[in-house]
Every structure is written in C-alpha cells, then in structure tokens.
Amino acid sequence: MELSTPYSGGNVDPTPVPRKPASPRADGKRPLIGLSKDQLRAALVEIGIPEKQARMRMQQVWHWLYHRGATEVAGFANISKEMRELLDRHFFVGRPEVVTAQVSSDGTRKWLLRFDDGEEAECVFIPDAYRGTLCVSSQVGCTLNCRFCHTGTMKLVRNLTPAEIVGQVMLARDALGEWPGEGKALAALPDDDEDDDDIPMTLKGRPGSNYTSEGRMLTNIVMMGMGEPLYNFDNVRDALAIVMDGEGLGLSKRRITLSTSGVVPMMARAGAEIGVNLAVSLHAVSKDIRDEIVPINKKYGIDELLAACAAYPGANNARRITFEYVMLKDKNDSDADARELVRLIRHYRLPAKVNLIPFNPWPGSIYECSSDERIRAFSDIVFKAGISAPVRTPRGRDIMAACGQLKSASEKISRADLDRRAAEKEASWG
Ligand code: SAH
Ligand code: SF4
C-alpha cells in the first residue's frame, strides 16, 4: 500500500556535496518511531483502521513506544492480537542496530549505530555529577569541513530521518535501563539550570548512584554529534518535537541544546519552530581565522551570525546562548582574541556564556591544543568581563568520543579531496 508520508532522508542542503537518501527497508515496512501523532494517525487510517479508532490507537502506540520502550509490535500488551498483527504487517518499531558499544574509563559511553541502509553514525552519553547528557547526531558525516573536526572528513553524507534521530535517544534509554515498569512513569524532571552551582542541593546526584534525586540518568540532550543540524532542519525539528512531547519522551526544551556552526538563515526558524537552547560554534573572532577554520564563515560572516544570535527568540540571562570556542594553539587563543570576544559579545548585547573546548586531536589533524596556562589566561579575561567561560573537560578521549572526534571508521577522505570539496562549495556560494 502507498503511504502518504514516504520514509525519506529529508531535505537536501544547498551545497554540491552528493547526498544519499535513506533507503526503505526491503520488506517495505515503515518505522513507527519518528512519526508525528498526525502522521501516525493518518498512517493507521491508511492501513484500514477506522477513523474513529485511529486517535485512540495512535495514543496506545505512542505509549508503548515512548513511555514503555517496547522494541517490537508484539510487545504492545494491551492491544488485541489481530490489531498487533495488522500493525506488524505494515510497521516495525525501529531501533538503530548497535555495531559497537564502548565505555570510557570516565564513564562516557559511545555507540556506533548502523541504519537500515548500512550507513553509520555515532552517539555519546556523558554522565556528570548533576546530569546525564546524550550527544545526538543529525547526519551521517557533515557537508561542512571545519578544519579541526573529524566528522568533516567523512566522505559520505546523508541526513538522518526523524526515526533515526529519535532512535538514538531510545537506544540510549535501552542501554541505560531507563524504561519504567508496568504502571509506573518516569518522574518529571525539573527545568534545568545551566550552571551546576545554581542547582539546589536536593537535586544533586548521590556519588556513585544516579545523577538526579529522581533517579533519571538521561536528563539532557545536545545536538552536537555528527552533522550540522540546521542543514537537516525538518527532520531535526520533527524528531525534537517527539522528544519534547509529554506523551513522547517528555524532555523539556530547556534540557535540549542545538549546536550550529552558523547557518544564519535557519536560526530564526530554529528559534520559532524548535525553541530549544542555542549553541553556536564561533571558534574565532576575526574573519581571516574563522574563514580558515570554520569555512561556512565565508558565506555567513561573524557580524551576521552574532546579529542572528541577538535576534534568537527566548535568549535572555536565564537562558543564555552558548558560544563554543575550540582552543587551538597559536591560532585563536591569544589575550587579544579573548578581549575581542568580550567586545563582540558586549557589542551585540548577547546573553552569552562561552564554552572553552580544549582541541581534541584525531589521527591526521593539523592543529595542536593550546596549553593549559593559555586556556586559563583566555578564560580569565572573559570571566573578568562578567561572562562565564568554563573550560570543558574532554570526556571519553580514550574511546574517541570527545567533541569533534566522532566519525565512523569506514569512510576516509584525503586532505586533497577535502580541499577540493571546500573549493567547490565556495564556488557554489558565489
Ligand atoms: N555541526 C554542529 C554540531 C556538531 S559539532 C556545530 O559545528 O556546531 C559539536 C562541537 O564540537 C562544535 O562546537 C565543534 O566545533 C566542536 N568540535 C569539532 N571538532 C572538534 C575537536 N577536534 N576538538 C574539540 N571540539 C571540536
Ligand atoms: Fe560539521 Fe560541526 Fe564538524 Fe563543522 S564542527 S565539520 S559543522 S560537525
């Protein structure tokens, strides 16, 4: 049967890099995960469920998927056998296949996931004292070629579908054993307070146990895995809608952060249609250096980017924009750079916090990380200007799970190919 909403790889971004669509499964079944309530209701009607029943069935299915963590249609216990058989003929629940699961000495976990067409992406869980953060991928690879980022060296790129994005969160919950039993629900989480120091003692984690007093492990999501989320806008928006829905995975928008390298034209829409916290990969304060290390800067410059940040809905002092700044030795780490960063943030009156990320090397990377003293001096200048500038401890380095190291091992691209790709992209930007 032809279904109205095809299983597709999402929109194609405006770059000349070849994109591969997500391919349907050989048996023609569709994933239940990732369908919005309306899409699922329509799909149920299409397989012959009467209109009058469809809403109720949709709610039952969502309950089994997102509140109970059922991994197959056969597990939808309060749905009749005939109805389960009908569902099973057309749908599957859908979890990405786990190729490898690694645990770092610091507790960070990384999963290499394989999707139905064989493409792979990574997903990382980072536990700390007060929260457990899942770093989710939005694409296989990335069409942008930031020069310090391992993901940018992947040859193949495709957008992940809503099912594949939500699937990462479901898989992490499976692995963490975080589905409630029958008749139970996961306790609601209070809104997140960005700064650990602001967290009331009652919510602080008990050493060696769970991360919140409610016993939740996975409390936050960052769209900071592989890919540029604003180049896969529709699918990221639709996936996060399910993550944020109380009848879905039920995480508050204040516990979700989307990181962009600066796709300026999509930022206002991200604010209006997704509404989560914004992080921006700034990494440099002058045109020369940002052009070199974050090439999308040649298309959307620093001023345009910061103006878009100033206009981002919901940004205020309680909900600041995070500027990510990777510390590269002798590239972007001088005192003058720190002072210019402060000037820019003040000039655009941005409610901002700066995350200083020590550069994580990967095989073949051409930069070095700044020294600890340099990072501290940089942080002090920003901090003394009244802007929070924590240095992020790299997590999961021993399993190549740290920021910017994600890349499935199968695809390699040479530096020459990368430079050629960057040149083609710039030519297309005119
Ligand atoms: N494409 C989006 C989100 C994924 S990248 C973006 O660029 O914002 C997540 C973060 O990791 C970004 O801030 C990115 O700049 C940073 N990063 C990439 N490579 C890194 C590396 N080798 N060391 C440290 N941080 C890195
Ligand atoms: Fe893509 Fe972000 Fe890596 Fe740049 S830093 S190549 S935008 S994933």
Short mmCIF file of N, CA and C and ligand atoms in Angstrom, two decimals, residues 148-149 223-225 227-229 259-261 281 283 324 326 357-360 362 403-404, ligand 1:
data_model
loop_
_atom_site.label_atom_id
_atom_site.label_comp_id
_atom_site.label_asym_id
_atom_site.label_seq_id
_atom_site.Cartn_x
_atom_site.Cartn_y
_atom_site.Cartn_z
N PHE A 148 39.26 21.52 12.00
CA PHE A 148 39.70 20.84 13.22
C PHE A 148 38.78 19.67 13.57
N CYS A 149 37.79 19.39 12.72
CA CYS A 149 36.74 18.44 13.10
C CYS A 149 36.84 17.14 12.30
N MET A 223 22.40 18.45 20.50
CA MET A 223 22.55 18.08 19.08
C MET A 223 23.96 18.51 18.68
N MET A 224 24.94 17.77 19.16
CA MET A 224 26.35 18.10 18.93
C MET A 224 27.13 16.90 18.46
N GLY A 225 26.42 15.89 17.98
CA GLY A 225 27.13 14.72 17.46
C GLY A 225 27.58 15.00 16.03
N GLY A 227 27.35 15.96 12.22
CA GLY A 227 26.47 16.67 11.31
C GLY A 227 26.08 18.06 11.74
N GLU A 228 25.53 18.80 10.80
CA GLU A 228 25.07 20.17 11.06
C GLU A 228 23.53 20.13 11.13
N PRO A 229 22.98 20.25 12.33
CA PRO A 229 21.53 20.06 12.47
C PRO A 229 20.70 21.04 11.64
N SER A 259 23.34 22.77 18.49
CA SER A 259 24.58 23.47 18.16
C SER A 259 24.70 23.65 16.66
N THR A 260 24.98 24.87 16.24
CA THR A 260 25.16 25.13 14.81
C THR A 260 26.50 25.81 14.57
N SER A 261 27.06 25.52 13.40
CA SER A 261 28.31 26.17 13.01
C SER A 261 28.02 27.58 12.47
N SER A 281 28.94 27.50 17.27
CA SER A 281 30.36 27.17 17.18
C SER A 281 31.09 28.37 16.58
N HIS A 283 34.40 29.85 17.62
CA HIS A 283 35.79 29.39 17.44
C HIS A 283 36.81 30.44 17.00
N GLU A 324 30.64 28.18 21.55
CA GLU A 324 31.69 27.17 21.67
C GLU A 324 32.95 27.72 21.01
N VAL A 326 36.83 26.36 20.38
CA VAL A 326 37.84 25.30 20.47
C VAL A 326 39.21 25.96 20.58
N ILE A 357 36.63 24.76 24.67
CA ILE A 357 36.81 23.33 24.45
C ILE A 357 38.27 23.06 24.07
N PRO A 358 39.02 22.38 24.93
CA PRO A 358 40.38 22.01 24.51
C PRO A 358 40.29 21.18 23.23
N PHE A 359 41.11 21.53 22.24
CA PHE A 359 41.08 20.80 20.96
C PHE A 359 41.37 19.32 21.19
N ASN A 360 40.52 18.50 20.63
CA ASN A 360 40.73 17.05 20.72
C ASN A 360 41.37 16.57 19.43
N TRP A 362 42.85 14.12 16.50
CA TRP A 362 42.45 12.83 15.90
C TRP A 362 43.53 12.50 14.87
N CYS A 403 34.37 15.73 21.84
CA CYS A 403 33.85 16.67 20.85
C CYS A 403 34.66 16.62 19.57
N GLY A 404 33.97 16.48 18.45
CA GLY A 404 34.65 16.59 17.16
C GLY A 404 35.44 15.38 16.75
N1 SAH B 1 27.85 20.87 13.40
C1 SAH B 1 27.49 21.45 14.63
C2 SAH B 1 27.31 20.44 15.75
C3 SAH B 1 28.31 19.31 15.84
S1 SAH B 1 29.96 19.73 16.23
C4 SAH B 1 28.49 22.51 15.03
O1 SAH B 1 29.55 22.59 14.41
O2 SAH B 1 28.18 23.27 15.94
C5 SAH B 1 29.95 19.87 18.01
C6 SAH B 1 31.06 20.76 18.59
O3 SAH B 1 32.33 20.10 18.59
C7 SAH B 1 31.27 22.04 17.81
O4 SAH B 1 31.40 23.15 18.63
C8 SAH B 1 32.56 21.73 17.11
O5 SAH B 1 33.13 22.87 16.65
C9 SAH B 1 33.32 21.01 18.17
N2 SAH B 1 34.49 20.29 17.65
C10 SAH B 1 34.65 19.77 16.43
N3 SAH B 1 35.87 19.19 16.31
C11 SAH B 1 36.49 19.34 17.49
C12 SAH B 1 37.77 18.92 18.00
N4 SAH B 1 38.60 18.20 17.25
N5 SAH B 1 38.07 19.26 19.26
C13 SAH B 1 37.21 19.94 20.04
N6 SAH B 1 36.00 20.35 19.62
C14 SAH B 1 35.63 20.06 18.36
#
